[in-house]
C-alpha positions as a printed Julia matrix, in Angstrom:
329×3 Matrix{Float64}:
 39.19  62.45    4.46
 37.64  65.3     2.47
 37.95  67.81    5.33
 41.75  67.11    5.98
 42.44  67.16    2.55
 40.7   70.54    2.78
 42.55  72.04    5.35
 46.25  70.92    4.13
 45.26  72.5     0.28
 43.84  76.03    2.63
 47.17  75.91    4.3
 49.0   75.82    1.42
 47.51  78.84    0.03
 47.1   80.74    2.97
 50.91  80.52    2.52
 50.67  81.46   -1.3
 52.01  78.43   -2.48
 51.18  77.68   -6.33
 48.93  74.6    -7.38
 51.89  72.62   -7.82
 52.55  72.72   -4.42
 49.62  70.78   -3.52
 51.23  67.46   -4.39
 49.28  64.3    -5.57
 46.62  63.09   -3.8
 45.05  59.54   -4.03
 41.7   60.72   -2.42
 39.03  59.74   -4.5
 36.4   62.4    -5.0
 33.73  60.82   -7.77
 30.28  59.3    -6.25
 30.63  56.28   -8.73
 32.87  54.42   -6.37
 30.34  53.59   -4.0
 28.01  52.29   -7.0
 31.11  50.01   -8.32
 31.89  48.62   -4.3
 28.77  48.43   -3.67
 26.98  45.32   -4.63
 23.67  45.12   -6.87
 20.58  44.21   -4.52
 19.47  41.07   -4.58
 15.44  41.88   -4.3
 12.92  44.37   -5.29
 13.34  47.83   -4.23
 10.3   48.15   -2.73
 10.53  45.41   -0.59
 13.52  47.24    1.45
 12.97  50.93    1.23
  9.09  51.42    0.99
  9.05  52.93    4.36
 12.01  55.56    2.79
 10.46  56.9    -0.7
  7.58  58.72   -1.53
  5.68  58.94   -4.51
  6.68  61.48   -7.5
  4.3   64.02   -7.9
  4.23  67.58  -10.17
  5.17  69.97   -7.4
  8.44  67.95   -6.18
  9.26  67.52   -9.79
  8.64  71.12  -10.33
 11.03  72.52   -7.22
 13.47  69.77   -8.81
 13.51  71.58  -12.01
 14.01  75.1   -10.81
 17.97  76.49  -10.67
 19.45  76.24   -6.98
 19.42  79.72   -6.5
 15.65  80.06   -7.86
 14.7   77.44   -5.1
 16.92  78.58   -2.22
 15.03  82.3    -2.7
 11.46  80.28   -2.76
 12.22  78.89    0.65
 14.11  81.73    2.18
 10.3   83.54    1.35
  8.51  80.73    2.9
 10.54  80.46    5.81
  9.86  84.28    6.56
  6.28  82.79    8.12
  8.17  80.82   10.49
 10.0   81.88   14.06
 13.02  79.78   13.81
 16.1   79.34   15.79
 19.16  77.56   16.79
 19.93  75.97   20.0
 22.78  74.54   21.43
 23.0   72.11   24.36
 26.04  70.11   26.12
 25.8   66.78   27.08
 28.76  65.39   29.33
 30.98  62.47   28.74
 29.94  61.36   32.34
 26.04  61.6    31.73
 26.27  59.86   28.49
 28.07  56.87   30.31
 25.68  56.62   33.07
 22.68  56.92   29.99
 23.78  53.66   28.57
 24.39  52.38   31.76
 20.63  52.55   32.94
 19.4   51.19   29.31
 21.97  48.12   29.59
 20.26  47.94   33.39
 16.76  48.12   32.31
 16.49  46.2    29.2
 16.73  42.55   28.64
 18.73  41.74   25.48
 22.08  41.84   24.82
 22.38  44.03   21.64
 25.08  46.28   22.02
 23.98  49.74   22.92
 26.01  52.78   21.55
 26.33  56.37   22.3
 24.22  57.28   19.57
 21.4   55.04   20.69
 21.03  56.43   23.95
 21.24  60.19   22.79
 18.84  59.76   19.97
 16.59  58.57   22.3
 16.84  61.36   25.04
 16.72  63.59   22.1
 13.46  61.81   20.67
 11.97  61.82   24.05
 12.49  65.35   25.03
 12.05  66.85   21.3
  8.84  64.75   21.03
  7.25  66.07   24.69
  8.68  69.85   22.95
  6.67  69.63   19.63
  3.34  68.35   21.16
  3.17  71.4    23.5
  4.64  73.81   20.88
  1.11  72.32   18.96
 -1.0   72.83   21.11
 -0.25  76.43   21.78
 -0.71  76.97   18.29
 -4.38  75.66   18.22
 -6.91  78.05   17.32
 -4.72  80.87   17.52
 -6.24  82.58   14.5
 -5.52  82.36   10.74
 -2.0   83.76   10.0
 -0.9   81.66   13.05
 -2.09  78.75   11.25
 -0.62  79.39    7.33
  2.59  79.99    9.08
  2.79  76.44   11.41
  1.18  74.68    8.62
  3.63  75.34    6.53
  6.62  73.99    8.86
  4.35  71.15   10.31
  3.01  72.21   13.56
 -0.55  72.39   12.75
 -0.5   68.97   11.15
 -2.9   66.28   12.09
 -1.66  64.18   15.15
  0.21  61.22   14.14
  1.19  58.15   16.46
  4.36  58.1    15.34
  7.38  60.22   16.03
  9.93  59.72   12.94
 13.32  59.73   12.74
 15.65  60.01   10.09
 19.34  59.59   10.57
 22.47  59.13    8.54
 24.46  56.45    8.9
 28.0   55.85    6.87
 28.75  52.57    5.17
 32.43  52.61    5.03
 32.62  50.45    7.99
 29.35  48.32    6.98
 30.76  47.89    3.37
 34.48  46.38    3.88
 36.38  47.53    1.05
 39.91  49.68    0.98
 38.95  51.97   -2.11
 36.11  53.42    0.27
 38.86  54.01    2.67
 40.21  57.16    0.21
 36.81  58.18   -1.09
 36.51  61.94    0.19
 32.79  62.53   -0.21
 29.34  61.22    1.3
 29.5   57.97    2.41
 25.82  58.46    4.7
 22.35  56.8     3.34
 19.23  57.35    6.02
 18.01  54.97    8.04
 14.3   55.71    9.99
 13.16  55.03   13.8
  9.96  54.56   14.27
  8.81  55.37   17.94
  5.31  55.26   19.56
  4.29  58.8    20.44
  1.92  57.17   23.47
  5.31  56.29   24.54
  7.31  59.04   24.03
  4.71  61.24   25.83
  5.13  58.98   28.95
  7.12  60.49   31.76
 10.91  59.63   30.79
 12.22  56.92   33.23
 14.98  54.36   32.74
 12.37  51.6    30.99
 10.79  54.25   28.95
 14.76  55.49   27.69
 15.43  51.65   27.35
 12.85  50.87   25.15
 13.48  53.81   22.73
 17.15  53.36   22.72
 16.57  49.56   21.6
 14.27  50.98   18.85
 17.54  52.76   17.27
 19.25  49.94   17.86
 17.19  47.58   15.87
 16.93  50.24   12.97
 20.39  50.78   13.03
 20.95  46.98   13.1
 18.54  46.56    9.76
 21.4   48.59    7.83
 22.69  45.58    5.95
 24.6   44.73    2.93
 21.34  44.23    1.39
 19.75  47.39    2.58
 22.81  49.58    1.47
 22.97  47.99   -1.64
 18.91  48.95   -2.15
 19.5   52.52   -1.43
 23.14  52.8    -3.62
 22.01  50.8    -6.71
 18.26  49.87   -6.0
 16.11  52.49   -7.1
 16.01  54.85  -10.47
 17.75  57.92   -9.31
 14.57  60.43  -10.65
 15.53  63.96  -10.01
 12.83  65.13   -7.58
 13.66  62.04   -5.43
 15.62  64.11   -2.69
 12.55  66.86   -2.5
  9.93  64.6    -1.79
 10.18  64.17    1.69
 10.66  68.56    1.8
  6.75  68.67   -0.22
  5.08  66.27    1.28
  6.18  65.71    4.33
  6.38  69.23    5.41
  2.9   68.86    7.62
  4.17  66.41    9.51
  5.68  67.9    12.91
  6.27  64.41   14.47
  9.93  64.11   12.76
 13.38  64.86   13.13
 16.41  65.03   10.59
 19.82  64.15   12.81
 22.98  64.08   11.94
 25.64  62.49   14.68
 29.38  63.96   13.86
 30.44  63.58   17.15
 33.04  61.24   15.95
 34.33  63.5    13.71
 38.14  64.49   14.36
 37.7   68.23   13.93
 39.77  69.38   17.12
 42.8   68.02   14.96
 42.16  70.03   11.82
 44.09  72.71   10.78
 43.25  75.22    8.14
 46.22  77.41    9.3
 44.87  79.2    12.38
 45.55  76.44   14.52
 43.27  73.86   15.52
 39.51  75.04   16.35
 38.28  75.49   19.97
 34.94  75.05   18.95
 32.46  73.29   16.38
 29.1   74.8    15.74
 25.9   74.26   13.88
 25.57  76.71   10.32
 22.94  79.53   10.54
 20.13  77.26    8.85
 17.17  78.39    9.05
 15.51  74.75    8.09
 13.58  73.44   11.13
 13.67  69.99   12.64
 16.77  69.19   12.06
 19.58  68.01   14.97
 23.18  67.7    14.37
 25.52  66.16   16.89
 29.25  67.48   17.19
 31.91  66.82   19.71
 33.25  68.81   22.52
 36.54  69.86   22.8
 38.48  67.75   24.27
 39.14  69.59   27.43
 35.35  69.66   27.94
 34.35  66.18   26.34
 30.75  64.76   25.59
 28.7   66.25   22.89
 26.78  69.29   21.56
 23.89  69.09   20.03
 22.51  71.89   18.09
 18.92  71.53   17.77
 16.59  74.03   14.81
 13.06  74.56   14.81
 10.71  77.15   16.15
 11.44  79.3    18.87
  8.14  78.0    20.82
  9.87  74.41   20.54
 13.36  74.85   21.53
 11.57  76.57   24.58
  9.74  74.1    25.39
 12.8   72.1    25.12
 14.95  74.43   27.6
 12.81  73.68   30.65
 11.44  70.04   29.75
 12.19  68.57   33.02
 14.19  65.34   31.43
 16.44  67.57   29.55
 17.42  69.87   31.86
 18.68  66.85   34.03
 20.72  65.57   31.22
 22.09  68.15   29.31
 23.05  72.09   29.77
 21.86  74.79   28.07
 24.71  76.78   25.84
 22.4   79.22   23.56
């Protein structure tokens, strides 16, 4: 909604048209819609979302506190340490089918299985197998080595856990027509929580089954309720949203995705024509995964994948990933 709405007011002035060209609009822009749709939760907060917040402390209120552009210059210093990079892989329409096909085969319920659940799960797999290496290289690889991958999580302590955190929109979870015109976020997280002992295993069909489910089942815990928790549940305090950036920094076993593959940007026009191509912004924050679509003359996916260099290396020749998906750059 927000996007088209985007493009049709950059056309317009593209063509120097005046603002009262723009015409009226019934796109809803304010936040507070979601909070009056949405309804109050009917238990604790804690009881729901204690596995999503973490506990205020001075230095996430203190980051909170500083301007935007005070904070964005801390990191861009701290991120100096770090080797990061981008990387961008395809993954076919074809290859995708025949992924949910062998979960469907090798599992035994009958929850419905989605595109998304079988790619976060190759990407959880191969990412996993990626980051453990990428640790162990930097083991005892003297002291600057170490301030800089502690700082971005890869000297952490080993966890049995590999975490994922993934937005999910409510609009079709939460029927109601206003939502229909609201332009801005509609996403809350949601968080898979995979055994590492099984993510390290080699990655055959029962191993990809048995992850995929484990989206499925987190995805399928995204009720009324649980929405209703995260929209109207909790006391929005203002270092809320940096938490998880302090204190959860040392902890490599994670991944932030974001799946727009079902976004409909190959039909937006900001006057030069619809775009041949959809790519990833030149972040610099690691372990982080966003998921766009293909053109439609290619189809499938691409997933553009930031962390350290060592990492996405790792993940260029793991031997599961180079049978699913090709390298782009």
């Amino acid at each position: 909604m927000f996007m088209h709405r985007w493009a049709e007011i950059n056309k317009l002035l593209a063509a120097d048209s005046t603002v009262t060209d723009f015409g009226v609009s019934n796109v809803v822009h304010s936040r507070s819609i979601l909070e009056r749709v949405v309804p109050m939760p009917q238990e604790p907060p804690l009881s729901l979302l204690k596995k999503m917040y973490i506990p205020s402390g001075y230095v996430s209120r203190l980051v909170a506190w500083l301007s935007p552009g005070i904070r964005g210059r801390i990191l861009e210093c701290i991120q100096t340490f770090a080797d990061i990079s981008i990387s961008c892989f395809h993954v076919s329409r074809e290859t995708i089918d025949k992924l949910r096909q062998s979960v469907k085969k090798n599992s035994s319920t009958n929850l419905r299985i989605s595109d998304n659940d079988v790619l976060m799960a190759a990407i959880t797999i191969a990412y996993t197998q990626s980051v453990l290496k990428h640790k162990s290289e930097y083991a005892n690889t003297g002291l600057a080595s170490w301030l800089k991958s502690s700082l971005f999580g890869s000297n952490s302590k080993n966890s049995s856990t590999f975490v994922s955190t993934i937005a999910a929109d409510i609009r079709h979870r939460i029927p109601n027509s206003d939502l229909e015109t609201y332009s801005g976020n509609s996403a809350i997280s949601m968080m898979v929580h995979s055994p590492i002992e099984l993510l390290q295993m080699p990655a055959s069909p029962e191993v990809l089954a048995q992850v995929a489910l484990g989206v499925r089942k987190s995805t399928n815990e995204i009720t009324s309720e649980y929405i209703a928790q995260v929209i109207n549940g909790g006391d929005a305090e203002s270092d809320v949203v940096f938490r998880p950036l302090v204190y959860n920094a040392g902890v490599a076993e994670k991944l932030m995705v974001t799946n727009l593959s079902r976004f409909t940007f190959y039909t937006t026009d900001f006057g030069w024509g619809v775009p041949q191509f959809v790519a990833q912004t030149n972040t610099k924050f690691p372990k982080v995964a966003k998921l766009f679509p293909a053109h439609p003359s290619k189809g499938g996916v691409f997933i553009h994948l930031v962390d350290f260099a060592s990492t996405l290396q790792h993940m260029r020749v793991n031997s599961f990933w180079t049978e699913i998906s090709d390298f782009v750059y």
